[in-house]
Short mmCIF file of C-alpha atoms in Angstrom, two decimals:
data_model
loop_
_atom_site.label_atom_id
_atom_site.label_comp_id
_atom_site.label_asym_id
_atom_site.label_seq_id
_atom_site.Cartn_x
_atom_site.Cartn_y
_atom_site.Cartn_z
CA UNK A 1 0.00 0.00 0.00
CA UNK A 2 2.87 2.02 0.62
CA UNK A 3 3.71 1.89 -3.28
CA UNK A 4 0.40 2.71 -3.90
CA UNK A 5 0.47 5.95 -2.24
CA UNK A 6 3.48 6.96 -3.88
CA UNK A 7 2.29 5.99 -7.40
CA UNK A 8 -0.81 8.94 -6.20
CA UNK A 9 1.80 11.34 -5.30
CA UNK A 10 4.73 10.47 -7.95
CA UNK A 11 1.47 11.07 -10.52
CA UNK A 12 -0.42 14.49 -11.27
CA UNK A 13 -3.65 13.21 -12.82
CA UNK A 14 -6.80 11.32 -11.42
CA UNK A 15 -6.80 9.22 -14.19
CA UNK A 16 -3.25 8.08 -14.02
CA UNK A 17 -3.27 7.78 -10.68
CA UNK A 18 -5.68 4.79 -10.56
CA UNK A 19 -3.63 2.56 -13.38
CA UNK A 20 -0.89 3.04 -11.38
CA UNK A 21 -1.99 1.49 -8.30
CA UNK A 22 -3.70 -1.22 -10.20
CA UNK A 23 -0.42 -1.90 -11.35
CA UNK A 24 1.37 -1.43 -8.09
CA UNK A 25 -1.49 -3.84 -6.29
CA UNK A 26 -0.63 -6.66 -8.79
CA UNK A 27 3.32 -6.96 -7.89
CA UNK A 28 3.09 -6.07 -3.89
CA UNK A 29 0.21 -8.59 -4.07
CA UNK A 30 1.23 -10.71 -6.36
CA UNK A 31 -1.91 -10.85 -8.50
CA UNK A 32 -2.37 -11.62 -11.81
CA UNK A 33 -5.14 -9.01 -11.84
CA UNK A 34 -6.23 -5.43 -10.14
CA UNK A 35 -9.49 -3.23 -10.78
CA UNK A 36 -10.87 -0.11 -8.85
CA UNK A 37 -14.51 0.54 -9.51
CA UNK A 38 -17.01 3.41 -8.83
CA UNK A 39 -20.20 2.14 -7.08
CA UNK A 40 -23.07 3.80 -7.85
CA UNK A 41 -25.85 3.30 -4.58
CA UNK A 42 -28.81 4.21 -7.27
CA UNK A 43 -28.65 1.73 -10.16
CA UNK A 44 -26.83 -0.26 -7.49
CA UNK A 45 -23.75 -1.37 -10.10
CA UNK A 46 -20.43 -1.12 -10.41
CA UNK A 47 -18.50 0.53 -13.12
CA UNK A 48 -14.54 0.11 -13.72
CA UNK A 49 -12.27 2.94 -13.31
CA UNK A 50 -8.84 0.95 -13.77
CA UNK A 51 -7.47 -2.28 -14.77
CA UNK A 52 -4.14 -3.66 -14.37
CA UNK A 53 -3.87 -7.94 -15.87
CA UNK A 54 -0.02 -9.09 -15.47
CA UNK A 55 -0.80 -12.97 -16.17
CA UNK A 56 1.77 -15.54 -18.14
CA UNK A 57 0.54 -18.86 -18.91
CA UNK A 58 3.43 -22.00 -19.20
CA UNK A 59 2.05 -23.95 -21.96
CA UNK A 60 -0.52 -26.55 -21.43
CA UNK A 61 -2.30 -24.22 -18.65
CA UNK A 62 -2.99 -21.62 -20.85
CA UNK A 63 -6.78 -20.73 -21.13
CA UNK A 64 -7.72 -21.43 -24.81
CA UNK A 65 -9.86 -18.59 -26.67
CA UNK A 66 -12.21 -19.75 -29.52
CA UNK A 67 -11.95 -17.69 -32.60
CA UNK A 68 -15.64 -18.22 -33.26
CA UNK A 69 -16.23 -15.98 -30.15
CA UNK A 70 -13.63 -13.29 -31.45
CA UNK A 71 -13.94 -12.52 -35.00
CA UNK A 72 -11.76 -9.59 -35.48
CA UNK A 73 -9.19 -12.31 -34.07
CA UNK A 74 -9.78 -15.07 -36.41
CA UNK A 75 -10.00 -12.18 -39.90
CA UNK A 76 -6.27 -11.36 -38.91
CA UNK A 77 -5.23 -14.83 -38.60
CA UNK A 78 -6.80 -16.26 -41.87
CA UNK A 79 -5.24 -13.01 -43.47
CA UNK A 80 -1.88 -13.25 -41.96
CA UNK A 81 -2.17 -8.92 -41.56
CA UNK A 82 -2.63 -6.77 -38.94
CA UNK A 83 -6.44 -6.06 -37.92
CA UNK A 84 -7.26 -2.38 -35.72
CA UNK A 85 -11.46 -2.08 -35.54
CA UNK A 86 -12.91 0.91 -33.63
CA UNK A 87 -16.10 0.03 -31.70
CA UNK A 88 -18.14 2.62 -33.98
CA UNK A 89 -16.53 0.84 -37.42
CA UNK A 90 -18.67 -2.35 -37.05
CA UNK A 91 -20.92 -2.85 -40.20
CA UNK A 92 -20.44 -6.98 -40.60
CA UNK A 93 -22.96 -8.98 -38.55
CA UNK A 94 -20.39 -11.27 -37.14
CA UNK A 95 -18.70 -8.22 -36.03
CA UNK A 96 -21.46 -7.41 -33.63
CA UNK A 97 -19.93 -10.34 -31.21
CA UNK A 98 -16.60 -7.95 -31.07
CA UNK A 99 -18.66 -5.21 -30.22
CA UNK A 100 -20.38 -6.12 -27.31
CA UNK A 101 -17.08 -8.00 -26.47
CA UNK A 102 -15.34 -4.26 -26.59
CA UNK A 103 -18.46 -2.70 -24.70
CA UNK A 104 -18.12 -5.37 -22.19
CA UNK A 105 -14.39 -4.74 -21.04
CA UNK A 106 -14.82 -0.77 -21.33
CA UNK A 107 -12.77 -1.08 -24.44
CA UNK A 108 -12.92 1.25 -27.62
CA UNK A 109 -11.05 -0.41 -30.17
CA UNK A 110 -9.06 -3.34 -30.87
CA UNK A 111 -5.43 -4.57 -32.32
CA UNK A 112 -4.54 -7.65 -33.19
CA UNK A 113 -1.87 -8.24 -34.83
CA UNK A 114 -0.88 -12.00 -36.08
CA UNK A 115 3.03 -13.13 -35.65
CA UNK A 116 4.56 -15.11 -38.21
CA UNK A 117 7.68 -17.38 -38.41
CA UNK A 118 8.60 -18.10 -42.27
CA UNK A 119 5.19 -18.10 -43.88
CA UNK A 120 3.60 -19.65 -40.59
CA UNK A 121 1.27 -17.90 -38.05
CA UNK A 122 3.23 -19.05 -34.47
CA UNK A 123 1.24 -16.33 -32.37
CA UNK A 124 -0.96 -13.37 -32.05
CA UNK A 125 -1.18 -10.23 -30.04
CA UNK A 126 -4.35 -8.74 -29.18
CA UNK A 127 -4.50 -4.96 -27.83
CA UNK A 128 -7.38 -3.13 -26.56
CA UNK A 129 -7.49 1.03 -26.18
CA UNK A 130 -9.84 2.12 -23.73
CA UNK A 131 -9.32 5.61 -25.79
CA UNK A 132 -9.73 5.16 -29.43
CA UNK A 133 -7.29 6.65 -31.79
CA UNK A 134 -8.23 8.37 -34.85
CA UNK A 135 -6.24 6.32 -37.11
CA UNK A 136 -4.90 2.74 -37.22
CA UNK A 137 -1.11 2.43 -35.77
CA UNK A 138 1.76 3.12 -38.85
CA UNK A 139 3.04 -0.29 -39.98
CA UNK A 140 6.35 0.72 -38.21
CA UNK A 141 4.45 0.14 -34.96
CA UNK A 142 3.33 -3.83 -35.80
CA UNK A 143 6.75 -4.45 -37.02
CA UNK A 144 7.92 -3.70 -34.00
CA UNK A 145 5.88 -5.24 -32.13
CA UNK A 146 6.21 -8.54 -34.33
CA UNK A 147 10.27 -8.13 -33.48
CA UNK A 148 9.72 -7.87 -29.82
CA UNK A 149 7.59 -10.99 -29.63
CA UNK A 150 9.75 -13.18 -31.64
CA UNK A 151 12.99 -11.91 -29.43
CA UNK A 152 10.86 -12.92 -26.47
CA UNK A 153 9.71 -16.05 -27.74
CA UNK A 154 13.52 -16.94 -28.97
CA UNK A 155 14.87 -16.15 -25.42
CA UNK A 156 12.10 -18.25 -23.55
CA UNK A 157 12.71 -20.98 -26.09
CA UNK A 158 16.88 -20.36 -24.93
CA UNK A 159 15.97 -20.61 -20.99
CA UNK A 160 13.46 -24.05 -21.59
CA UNK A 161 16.71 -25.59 -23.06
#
């Protein structure tokens, strides 16, 4: 709690204050997971203000995702190219599932971007922006991110041997 009171202090805005002890409660904690909510006594819900998820999964424990359940997903995947969708872009019927997927986790848009080894799909990162750019990332931004997986991958593959 003690890092969480300096991530308040150590920030100047409300609304970087809360990410940052999200993130702070996951490592003193431990967790794989922190969220602060807002309760509201007169619809009687709750409403997220900030997430923090820091989770790694060793193969064979990993929770498996169905790409008939995340269609944005499985377009980038059978395309082998990068796919960004803002929640207000939606026109496709199949789409619709993403959309109430992004309303449900407070999210505005979403990235995914598949990873390829040779002419093989090996992995795929998915990114979510709570505050929707105007424009899709430049292409410099998924081949960077493309680098930085496969450098992770390679060096997890070096520590397993």
């Amino acid at each position: 709690l003690i890092y969480a009171s300096q991530a308040i202090n150590a920030s100047r805005s409300f609304d970087m204050s809360l990410p940052a002890i999200c993130a702070q409660l996951c490592r003193v904690r431990n967790v794989g997971n922190a969220e602060i909510y807002t309760w509201a006594d007169e619809d009687r819900k709750r409403y997220l203000l900030a997430r923090c998820q820091r989770t790694f999964w060793r193969n064979g424990h990993e929770p498996v995702i169905r790409l008939a359940e995340r269609p944005v997903a499985r377009m980038a995947l059978e395309n082998g190219r990068h796919n960004f969708v803002r929640h207000d872009q939606f026109d496709q019927r199949d789409i619709r599932i993403e959309q109430a997927r992004l309303k449900g986790i407070g999210a505005s848009a979403v990235l995914t971007i598949p990873i390829l080894g040779g002419d093989q799909i090996i992995a795929s990162v998915q990114a979510y922006y709570t505050k929707s750019p105007e424009n899709a990332p430049a292409n410099g931004t998924f081949n960077r991110v493309e680098r930085s997986i496969l450098e992770g991958r390679s060096s997890l593959s070096d520590e397993e041997d």
